[in-house]
N, CA, C and O atoms as a GROMACS GRO file, in nm:
protein
  480
    1MET      N    1   5.882  12.784  15.227
    1MET     CA    2   5.899  12.630  15.265
    1MET      C    3   5.726  12.592  15.211
    1MET      O    4   5.626  12.663  15.202
    2THR      N    5   5.760  12.412  15.175
    2THR     CA    6   5.626  12.349  15.133
    2THR      C    7   5.621  12.241  15.228
    2THR      O    8   5.704  12.163  15.275
    3ILE      N    9   5.484  12.262  15.244
    3ILE     CA   10   5.472  12.117  15.369
    3ILE      C   11   5.358  12.008  15.335
    3ILE      O   12   5.238  12.031  15.319
    4LEU      N   13   5.402  11.926  15.330
    4LEU     CA   14   5.294  11.822  15.301
    4LEU      C   15   5.251  11.738  15.407
    4LEU      O   16   5.320  11.649  15.458
    5ARG      N   17   5.090  11.780  15.452
    5ARG     CA   18   5.056  11.654  15.526
    5ARG      C   19   5.042  11.522  15.526
    5ARG      O   20   4.981  11.472  15.431
    6VAL      N   21   5.080  11.459  15.604
    6VAL     CA   22   5.112  11.314  15.633
    6VAL      C   23   4.999  11.272  15.761
    6VAL      O   24   4.939  11.357  15.827
    7PRO      N   25   4.990  11.182  15.772
    7PRO     CA   26   4.925  11.092  15.885
    7PRO      C   27   5.015  11.067  15.976
    7PRO      O   28   5.127  11.019  15.958
    8GLY      N   29   4.937  11.117  16.126
    8GLY     CA   30   4.985  11.048  16.242
    8GLY      C   31   5.038  11.205  16.281
    8GLY      O   32   5.055  11.303  16.209
    9ASP      N   33   5.057  11.186  16.421
    9ASP     CA   34   5.140  11.325  16.462
    9ASP      C   35   5.327  11.278  16.452
    9ASP      O   36   5.407  11.212  16.518
   10VAL      N   37   5.326  11.379  16.296
   10VAL     CA   38   5.470  11.408  16.263
   10VAL      C   39   5.534  11.504  16.247
   10VAL      O   40   5.446  11.588  16.260
   11ARG      N   41   5.623  11.558  16.228
   11ARG     CA   42   5.656  11.691  16.136
   11ARG      C   43   5.830  11.635  16.205
   11ARG      O   44   5.895  11.594  16.301
   12ALA      N   45   5.830  11.684  16.032
   12ALA     CA   46   6.057  11.630  16.023
   12ALA      C   47   6.022  11.769  15.864
   12ALA      O   48   5.943  11.802  15.776
   13ASN      N   49   6.160  11.801  15.929
   13ASN     CA   50   6.243  11.950  15.823
   13ASN      C   51   6.313  11.853  15.757
   13ASN      O   52   6.342  11.748  15.815
   14ALA      N   53   6.356  11.881  15.606
   14ALA     CA   54   6.394  11.893  15.540
   14ALA      C   55   6.457  11.974  15.433
   14ALA      O   56   6.440  11.928  15.320
   15GLY      N   57   6.524  12.079  15.441
   15GLY     CA   58   6.555  12.225  15.379
   15GLY      C   59   6.433  12.314  15.380
   15GLY      O   60   6.387  12.379  15.474
   16ASP      N   61   6.399  12.306  15.282
   16ASP     CA   62   6.304  12.410  15.290
   16ASP      C   63   6.151  12.329  15.286
   16ASP      O   64   6.047  12.390  15.262
   17CYS      N   65   6.159  12.176  15.315
   17CYS     CA   66   6.035  12.101  15.336
   17CYS      C   67   5.997  12.070  15.471
   17CYS      O   68   6.070  12.085  15.569
   18MET      N   69   5.903  12.037  15.472
   18MET     CA   70   5.819  11.985  15.557
   18MET      C   71   5.758  11.833  15.576
   18MET      O   72   5.673  11.803  15.492
   19HIS      N   73   5.783  11.753  15.655
   19HIS     CA   74   5.585  11.714  15.638
   19HIS      C   75   5.573  11.706  15.782
   19HIS      O   76   5.669  11.701  15.859
   20ALA      N   77   5.409  11.705  15.826
   20ALA     CA   78   5.337  11.747  15.894
   20ALA      C   79   5.248  11.684  15.930
   20ALA      O   80   5.163  11.684  15.840
   21GLY      N   81   5.213  11.621  16.025
   21GLY     CA   82   5.061  11.566  16.013
   21GLY      C   83   5.033  11.578  16.196
   21GLY      O   84   5.114  11.608  16.285
   22GLY      N   85   4.859  11.536  16.206
   22GLY     CA   86   4.805  11.532  16.306
   22GLY      C   87   4.824  11.668  16.387
   22GLY      O   88   4.781  11.771  16.335
   23ILE      N   89   4.871  11.674  16.479
   23ILE     CA   90   4.863  11.750  16.593
   23ILE      C   91   4.989  11.869  16.566
   23ILE      O   92   4.978  11.981  16.617
   24TYR      N   93   5.104  11.833  16.482
   24TYR     CA   94   5.182  11.914  16.442
   24TYR      C   95   5.097  11.989  16.253
   24TYR      O   96   5.169  12.058  16.180
   25TRP      N   97   4.974  11.963  16.217
   25TRP     CA   98   4.958  12.016  16.102
   25TRP      C   99   4.891  12.172  16.146
   25TRP      O  100   4.887  12.284  16.094
   26THR      N  101   4.848  12.116  16.259
   26THR     CA  102   4.746  12.224  16.305
   26THR      C  103   4.844  12.331  16.344
   26THR      O  104   4.811  12.446  16.314
   27GLU      N  105   4.964  12.315  16.408
   27GLU     CA  106   5.067  12.420  16.496
   27GLU      C  107   5.111  12.508  16.389
   27GLU      O  108   5.115  12.630  16.401
   28ILE      N  109   5.150  12.430  16.260
   28ILE     CA  110   5.226  12.522  16.125
   28ILE      C  111   5.164  12.646  16.118
   28ILE      O  112   5.232  12.742  16.081
   29TRP      N  113   5.034  12.666  16.150
   29TRP     CA  114   4.932  12.767  16.089
   29TRP      C  115   4.989  12.912  16.140
   29TRP      O  116   5.010  13.020  16.084
   30GLY      N  117   5.003  12.866  16.263
   30GLY     CA  118   5.050  12.981  16.404
   30GLY      C  119   5.197  13.058  16.318
   30GLY      O  120   5.181  13.165  16.260
   31TRP      N  121   5.327  12.994  16.319
   31TRP     CA  122   5.416  13.068  16.307
   31TRP      C  123   5.467  13.061  16.168
   31TRP      O  124   5.570  13.128  16.158
   32GLU      N  125   5.437  13.013  16.074
   32GLU     CA  126   5.506  12.970  15.923
   32GLU      C  127   5.428  13.050  15.828
   32GLU      O  128   5.308  13.026  15.818
   33GLN      N  129   5.503  13.177  15.731
   33GLN     CA  130   5.412  13.260  15.690
   33GLN      C  131   5.448  13.251  15.522
   33GLN      O  132   5.570  13.263  15.509
   34GLY      N  133   5.403  13.239  15.432
   34GLY     CA  134   5.458  13.256  15.300
   34GLY      C  135   5.488  13.076  15.268
   34GLY      O  136   5.565  13.039  15.179
   35ALA      N  137   5.409  12.977  15.359
   35ALA     CA  138   5.447  12.825  15.324
   35ALA      C  139   5.334  12.814  15.204
   35ALA      O  140   5.258  12.900  15.158
   36VAL      N  141   5.356  12.671  15.169
   36VAL     CA  142   5.238  12.631  15.056
   36VAL      C  143   5.217  12.481  15.126
   36VAL      O  144   5.311  12.402  15.138
   37ALA      N  145   5.106  12.458  15.162
   37ALA     CA  146   5.069  12.332  15.232
   37ALA      C  147   4.958  12.256  15.120
   37ALA      O  148   4.848  12.282  15.073
   38LEU      N  149   5.048  12.161  15.110
   38LEU     CA  150   4.934  12.072  15.013
   38LEU      C  151   4.878  11.923  15.120
   38LEU      O  152   4.946  11.842  15.183
   39ASN      N  153   4.773  11.931  15.109
   39ASN     CA  154   4.724  11.794  15.177
   39ASN      C  155   4.675  11.709  15.052
   39ASN      O  156   4.584  11.752  14.980
   40THR      N  157   4.731  11.602  15.030
   40THR     CA  158   4.717  11.488  14.911
   40THR      C  159   4.635  11.440  14.985
   40THR      O  160   4.643  11.326  14.937
   41ALA      N  161   4.551  11.428  15.072
   41ALA     CA  162   4.428  11.322  15.052
   41ALA      C  163   4.297  11.404  14.991
   41ALA      O  164   4.187  11.351  14.976
   42THR      N  165   4.325  11.541  14.958
   42THR     CA  166   4.246  11.585  14.856
   42THR      C  167   4.257  11.572  14.715
   42THR      O  168   4.166  11.593  14.635
   43ILE      N  169   4.392  11.528  14.684
   43ILE     CA  170   4.425  11.501  14.534
   43ILE      C  171   4.348  11.330  14.515
   43ILE      O  172   4.369  11.228  14.581
   44PRO      N  173   4.234  11.359  14.369
   44PRO     CA  174   4.194  11.236  14.361
   44PRO      C  175   4.282  11.125  14.356
   44PRO      O  176   4.399  11.156  14.382
   45GLU      N  177   4.265  11.024  14.333
   45GLU     CA  178   4.333  10.891  14.255
   45GLU      C  179   4.351  10.900  14.138
   45GLU      O  180   4.229  10.905  14.120
   46PRO      N  181   4.405  10.909  14.000
   46PRO     CA  182   4.404  10.897  13.879
   46PRO      C  183   4.339  10.733  13.865
   46PRO      O  184   4.341  10.622  13.918
   47GLU      N  185   4.278  10.814  13.747
   47GLU     CA  186   4.203  10.638  13.668
   47GLU      C  187   4.278  10.594  13.594
   47GLU      O  188   4.269  10.673  13.501
   48PHE      N  189   4.370  10.500  13.558
   48PHE     CA  190   4.388  10.448  13.420
   48PHE      C  191   4.362  10.316  13.374
   48PHE      O  192   4.378  10.208  13.430
   49ASP      N  193   4.328  10.340  13.278
   49ASP     CA  194   4.247  10.171  13.204
   49ASP      C  195   4.268  10.202  13.089
   49ASP      O  196   4.241  10.278  12.997
   50ASP      N  197   4.356  10.076  13.139
   50ASP     CA  198   4.516  10.002  13.026
   50ASP      C  199   4.433   9.914  12.940
   50ASP      O  200   4.450   9.910  12.818
   51ALA      N  201   4.309   9.817  13.024
   51ALA     CA  202   4.217   9.707  12.967
   51ALA      C  203   4.210   9.697  12.814
   51ALA      O  204   4.220   9.597  12.743
   52ASP      N  205   4.194   9.805  12.785
   52ASP     CA  206   4.186   9.814  12.602
   52ASP      C  207   4.285   9.775  12.538
   52ASP      O  208   4.283   9.721  12.427
   53ASP      N  209   4.390   9.805  12.613
   53ASP     CA  210   4.513   9.849  12.489
   53ASP      C  211   4.619   9.724  12.474
   53ASP      O  212   4.734   9.765  12.492
   54PRO      N  213   4.616   9.641  12.458
   54PRO     CA  214   4.646   9.506  12.430
   54PRO      C  215   4.839   9.492  12.420
   54PRO      O  216   4.911   9.396  12.445
   55ALA      N  217   4.885   9.668  12.360
   55ALA     CA  218   5.028   9.693  12.392
   55ALA      C  219   5.078   9.703  12.564
   55ALA      O  220   5.182   9.678  12.626
   56SER      N  221   4.950   9.750  12.596
   56SER     CA  222   4.957   9.740  12.758
   56SER      C  223   4.989   9.595  12.874
   56SER      O  224   5.068   9.550  12.957
   57THR      N  225   4.879   9.575  12.812
   57THR     CA  226   4.904   9.416  12.857
   57THR      C  227   5.000   9.311  12.809
   57THR      O  228   5.044   9.217  12.875
   58ASP      N  229   5.026   9.342  12.681
   58ASP     CA  230   5.133   9.260  12.657
   58ASP      C  231   5.269   9.314  12.795
   58ASP      O  232   5.332   9.264  12.888
   59ALA      N  233   5.252   9.435  12.730
   59ALA     CA  234   5.420   9.469  12.826
   59ALA      C  235   5.419   9.448  12.957
   59ALA      O  236   5.529   9.441  13.013
   60ILE      N  237   5.283   9.433  13.044
   60ILE     CA  238   5.287   9.422  13.170
   60ILE      C  239   5.338   9.288  13.187
   60ILE      O  240   5.434   9.264  13.260
   61LYS      N  241   5.254   9.170  13.098
   61LYS     CA  242   5.285   9.000  13.139
   61LYS      C  243   5.414   9.004  13.107
   61LYS      O  244   5.468   8.896  13.135
   62ALA      N  245   5.518   9.118  13.040
   62ALA     CA  246   5.647   9.114  12.977
   62ALA      C  247   5.687   9.099  13.136
   62ALA      O  248   5.748   9.006  13.188
   63VAL      N  249   5.640   9.204  13.191
   63VAL     CA  250   5.730   9.296  13.302
   63VAL      C  251   5.724   9.138  13.418
   63VAL      O  252   5.800   9.069  13.486
   64ASP      N  253   5.616   9.144  13.388
   64ASP     CA  254   5.597   8.979  13.514
   64ASP      C  255   5.715   8.868  13.446
   64ASP      O  256   5.826   8.873  13.498
   65ALA      N  257   5.700   8.793  13.360
   65ALA     CA  258   5.746   8.734  13.302
   65ALA      C  259   5.919   8.756  13.377
   65ALA      O  260   5.986   8.700  13.464
   66ALA      N  261   5.940   8.884  13.270
   66ALA     CA  262   6.105   8.916  13.323
   66ALA      C  263   6.156   8.913  13.472
   66ALA      O  264   6.272   8.888  13.504
   67ILE      N  265   6.053   8.941  13.561
   67ILE     CA  266   6.073   8.886  13.720
   67ILE      C  267   6.095   8.772  13.730
   67ILE      O  268   6.202   8.714  13.744
   68ALA      N  269   5.991   8.731  13.724
   68ALA     CA  270   6.049   8.564  13.759
   68ALA      C  271   6.080   8.498  13.696
   68ALA      O  272   6.078   8.383  13.739
   69ASP      N  273   6.127   8.516  13.564
   69ASP     CA  274   6.255   8.478  13.513
   69ASP      C  275   6.373   8.501  13.600
   69ASP      O  276   6.451   8.415  13.640
   70HIS      N  277   6.377   8.630  13.625
   70HIS     CA  278   6.534   8.649  13.749
   70HIS      C  279   6.523   8.610  13.862
   70HIS      O  280   6.601   8.586  13.954
   71ALA      N  281   6.412   8.606  13.846
   71ALA     CA  282   6.388   8.487  14.052
   71ALA      C  283   6.442   8.412  14.018
   71ALA      O  284   6.564   8.430  14.020
   72GLN      N  285   6.391   8.274  13.962
   72GLN     CA  286   6.425   8.183  13.912
   72GLN      C  287   6.541   8.148  13.872
   72GLN      O  288   6.562   8.027  13.870
   73ARG      N  289   6.637   8.230  13.834
   73ARG     CA  290   6.789   8.226  13.785
   73ARG      C  291   6.864   8.246  13.947
   73ARG      O  292   6.959   8.174  13.978
   74VAL      N  293   6.808   8.355  14.046
   74VAL     CA  294   6.883   8.358  14.165
   74VAL      C  295   6.856   8.218  14.227
   74VAL      O  296   6.942   8.136  14.256
   75ALA      N  297   6.748   8.208  14.239
   75ALA     CA  298   6.700   8.084  14.334
   75ALA      C  299   6.805   7.946  14.282
   75ALA      O  300   6.861   7.887  14.374
   76GLU      N  301   6.829   7.901  14.154
   76GLU     CA  302   6.923   7.782  14.092
   76GLU      C  303   7.070   7.837  14.128
   76GLU      O  304   7.152   7.755  14.171
   77LEU      N  305   7.114   7.994  14.108
   77LEU     CA  306   7.207   8.014  14.191
   77LEU      C  307   7.237   7.981  14.269
   77LEU      O  308   7.344   7.919  14.281
   78SER      N  309   7.161   8.004  14.357
   78SER     CA  310   7.165   7.981  14.516
   78SER      C  311   7.171   7.836  14.532
   78SER      O  312   7.251   7.798  14.617
   79ALA      N  313   7.119   7.767  14.484
   79ALA     CA  314   7.149   7.645  14.507
   79ALA      C  315   7.280   7.510  14.438
   79ALA      O  316   7.308   7.391  14.448
   80THR      N  317   7.322   7.637  14.370
   80THR     CA  318   7.437   7.572  14.321
   80THR      C  319   7.518   7.517  14.435
   80THR      O  320   7.510   7.568  14.547
   81PRO      N  321   7.605   7.400  14.407
   81PRO     CA  322   7.731   7.378  14.530
   81PRO      C  323   7.836   7.449  14.529
   81PRO      O  324   7.912   7.442  14.433
   82TYR      N  325   7.863   7.536  14.642
   82TYR     CA  326   7.970   7.639  14.618
   82TYR      C  327   8.081   7.558  14.561
   82TYR      O  328   8.137   7.631  14.479
   83SER      N  329   8.140   7.439  14.566
   83SER     CA  330   8.275   7.417  14.446
   83SER      C  331   8.219   7.486  14.289
   83SER      O  332   8.281   7.557  14.209
   84ASP      N  333   8.075   7.434  14.284
   84ASP     CA  334   8.061   7.458  14.101
   84ASP      C  335   8.042   7.621  14.129
   84ASP      O  336   8.111   7.668  14.038
   85TYR      N  337   7.989   7.731  14.201
   85TYR     CA  338   7.970   7.826  14.196
   85TYR      C  339   8.096   7.891  14.182
   85TYR      O  340   8.122   7.949  14.076
   86VAL      N  341   8.189   7.888  14.292
   86VAL     CA  342   8.334   7.954  14.198
   86VAL      C  343   8.361   7.930  14.039
   86VAL      O  344   8.383   8.015  13.952
   87LYS      N  345   8.355   7.821  14.030
   87LYS     CA  346   8.384   7.762  13.866
   87LYS      C  347   8.318   7.906  13.787
   87LYS      O  348   8.396   7.981  13.728
   88LEU      N  349   8.176   7.935  13.791
   88LEU     CA  350   8.109   8.016  13.733
   88LEU      C  351   8.154   8.153  13.698
   88LEU      O  352   8.152   8.228  13.796
   89PRO      N  353   8.201   8.216  13.572
   89PRO     CA  354   8.215   8.300  13.557
   89PRO      C  355   8.103   8.442  13.535
   89PRO      O  356   7.991   8.445  13.483
   90SER      N  357   8.189   8.559  13.600
   90SER     CA  358   8.071   8.642  13.646
   90SER      C  359   7.969   8.631  13.533
   90SER      O  360   7.853   8.626  13.573
   91GLU      N  361   7.983   8.628  13.421
   91GLU     CA  362   7.855   8.677  13.315
   91GLU      C  363   7.750   8.585  13.386
   91GLU      O  364   7.644   8.639  13.415
   92ALA      N  365   7.767   8.447  13.419
   92ALA     CA  366   7.675   8.374  13.453
   92ALA      C  367   7.563   8.428  13.537
   92ALA      O  368   7.442   8.414  13.524
   93HIS      N  369   7.649   8.504  13.644
   93HIS     CA  370   7.573   8.543  13.734
   93HIS      C  371   7.450   8.694  13.728
   93HIS      O  372   7.481   8.812  13.731
   94PRO      N  373   7.318   8.638  13.718
   94PRO     CA  374   7.232   8.730  13.766
   94PRO      C  375   7.253   8.858  13.802
   94PRO      O  376   7.348   8.862  13.881
   95ASP      N  377   7.211   8.956  13.782
   95ASP     CA  378   7.237   9.142  13.813
   95ASP      C  379   7.155   9.074  13.952
   95ASP      O  380   7.117   8.958  13.968
   96GLU      N  381   7.142   9.206  14.051
   96GLU     CA  382   7.135   9.234  14.208
   96GLU      C  383   6.971   9.239  14.150
   96GLU      O  384   6.913   9.161  14.225
   97THR      N  385   6.881   9.288  14.063
   97THR     CA  386   6.768   9.318  14.009
   97THR      C  387   6.715   9.300  13.873
   97THR      O  388   6.792   9.334  13.783
   98PRO      N  389   6.634   9.266  13.849
   98PRO     CA  390   6.566   9.233  13.737
   98PRO      C  391   6.562   9.327  13.602
   98PRO      O  392   6.533   9.333  13.482
   99ALA      N  393   6.618   9.399  13.726
   99ALA     CA  394   6.591   9.591  13.599
   99ALA      C  395   6.631   9.570  13.473
   99ALA      O  396   6.549   9.606  13.388
  100ARG      N  397   6.722   9.526  13.437
  100ARG     CA  398   6.796   9.483  13.274
  100ARG      C  399   6.742   9.384  13.215
  100ARG      O  400   6.747   9.374  13.092
  101ASP      N  401   6.689   9.307  13.284
  101ASP     CA  402   6.554   9.185  13.202
  101ASP      C  403   6.459   9.290  13.142
  101ASP      O  404   6.439   9.286  13.020
  102ILE      N  405   6.392   9.395  13.228
  102ILE     CA  406   6.321   9.404  13.226
  102ILE      C  407   6.283   9.518  13.062
  102ILE      O  408   6.206   9.508  12.966
  103ILE      N  409   6.390   9.623  13.107
  103ILE     CA  410   6.482   9.716  12.981
  103ILE      C  411   6.444   9.641  12.839
  103ILE      O  412   6.381   9.691  12.746
  104GLU      N  413   6.497   9.516  12.845
  104GLU     CA  414   6.531   9.399  12.723
  104GLU      C  415   6.401   9.396  12.662
  104GLU      O  416   6.365   9.461  12.564
  105VAL      N  417   6.316   9.291  12.750
  105VAL     CA  418   6.187   9.257  12.690
  105VAL      C  419   6.093   9.387  12.699
  105VAL      O  420   5.991   9.366  12.634
  106LEU      N  421   6.094   9.535  12.765
  106LEU     CA  422   6.060   9.660  12.676
  106LEU      C  423   6.104   9.755  12.525
  106LEU      O  424   6.038   9.825  12.448
  107SER      N  425   6.245   9.715  12.532
  107SER     CA  426   6.272   9.728  12.435
  107SER      C  427   6.270   9.640  12.303
  107SER      O  428   6.323   9.688  12.202
  108ALA      N  429   6.223   9.538  12.301
  108ALA     CA  430   6.192   9.466  12.216
  108ALA      C  431   6.058   9.463  12.170
  108ALA      O  432   6.008   9.408  12.072
  109ARG      N  433   6.009   9.530  12.257
  109ARG     CA  434   5.876   9.580  12.227
  109ARG      C  435   5.821   9.727  12.179
  109ARG      O  436   5.710   9.779  12.166
  110GLY      N  437   5.967   9.770  12.158
  110GLY     CA  438   5.919   9.910  12.097
  110GLY      C  439   5.943  10.013  12.178
  110GLY      O  440   5.953  10.128  12.135
  111TRP      N  441   5.957   9.974  12.333
  111TRP     CA  442   5.979  10.090  12.443
  111TRP      C  443   6.107  10.152  12.453
  111TRP      O  444   6.171  10.104  12.360
  112ALA      N  445   6.172  10.223  12.506
  112ALA     CA  446   6.263  10.348  12.490
  112ALA      C  447   6.230  10.405  12.650
  112ALA      O  448   6.152  10.479  12.709
  113PRO      N  449   6.361  10.306  12.676
  113PRO     CA  450   6.368  10.378  12.866
  113PRO      C  451   6.420  10.522  12.807
  113PRO      O  452   6.468  10.558  12.699
  114VAL      N  453   6.374  10.606  12.974
  114VAL     CA  454   6.395  10.795  12.953
  114VAL      C  455   6.530  10.788  12.950
  114VAL      O  456   6.589  10.691  12.998
  115ARG      N  457   6.592  10.892  12.892
  115ARG     CA  458   6.707  10.926  12.906
  115ARG      C  459   6.741  11.070  12.999
  115ARG      O  460   6.722  11.183  12.953
  116GLN      N  461   6.793  11.045  13.131
  116GLN     CA  462   6.833  11.189  13.204
  116GLN      C  463   6.926  11.282  13.149
  116GLN      O  464   7.049  11.279  13.144
  117PRO      N  465   6.847  11.360  13.112
  117PRO     CA  466   6.975  11.454  13.062
  117PRO      C  467   7.124  11.467  13.161
  117PRO      O  468   7.103  11.455  13.282
  118GLN      N  469   7.230  11.484  13.129
  118GLN     CA  470   7.389  11.484  13.156
  118GLN      C  471   7.328  11.592  13.299
  118GLN      O  472   7.236  11.674  13.291
  119GLY      N  473   7.412  11.560  13.425
  119GLY     CA  474   7.373  11.660  13.496
  119GLY      C  475   7.310  11.648  13.613
  119GLY      O  476   7.334  11.696  13.724
  120VAL      N  477   7.178  11.534  13.550
  120VAL     CA  478   7.065  11.564  13.659
  120VAL      C  479   7.098  11.422  13.779
  120VAL      O  480   7.030  11.410  13.880
   0.00000   0.00000   0.00000
């Protein structure tokens, strides 16, 4: 079993995994043998310094712009009168999320989305 320490008095099992915290964190040591206990508070936060990387800064700005553009299109569609809305083809409707727009702007900058192997 893998046990992950969480804040608060919590204990929740999910198959071979458990979240435990507070009073339950000390209880698990009395009955669990062969467990791997993880206290994430001891793991240092990674340090990312992309300030000097112009490609990274450009990508961040492009993603922010794509999200803002998507939000604007959704707002415009929401403000469309119903009589005009029903006349719009489905292609004129923005996606539910800006994910496709983000992939497009990153792909235009040479970034490639991660492909999951089949069956995963």
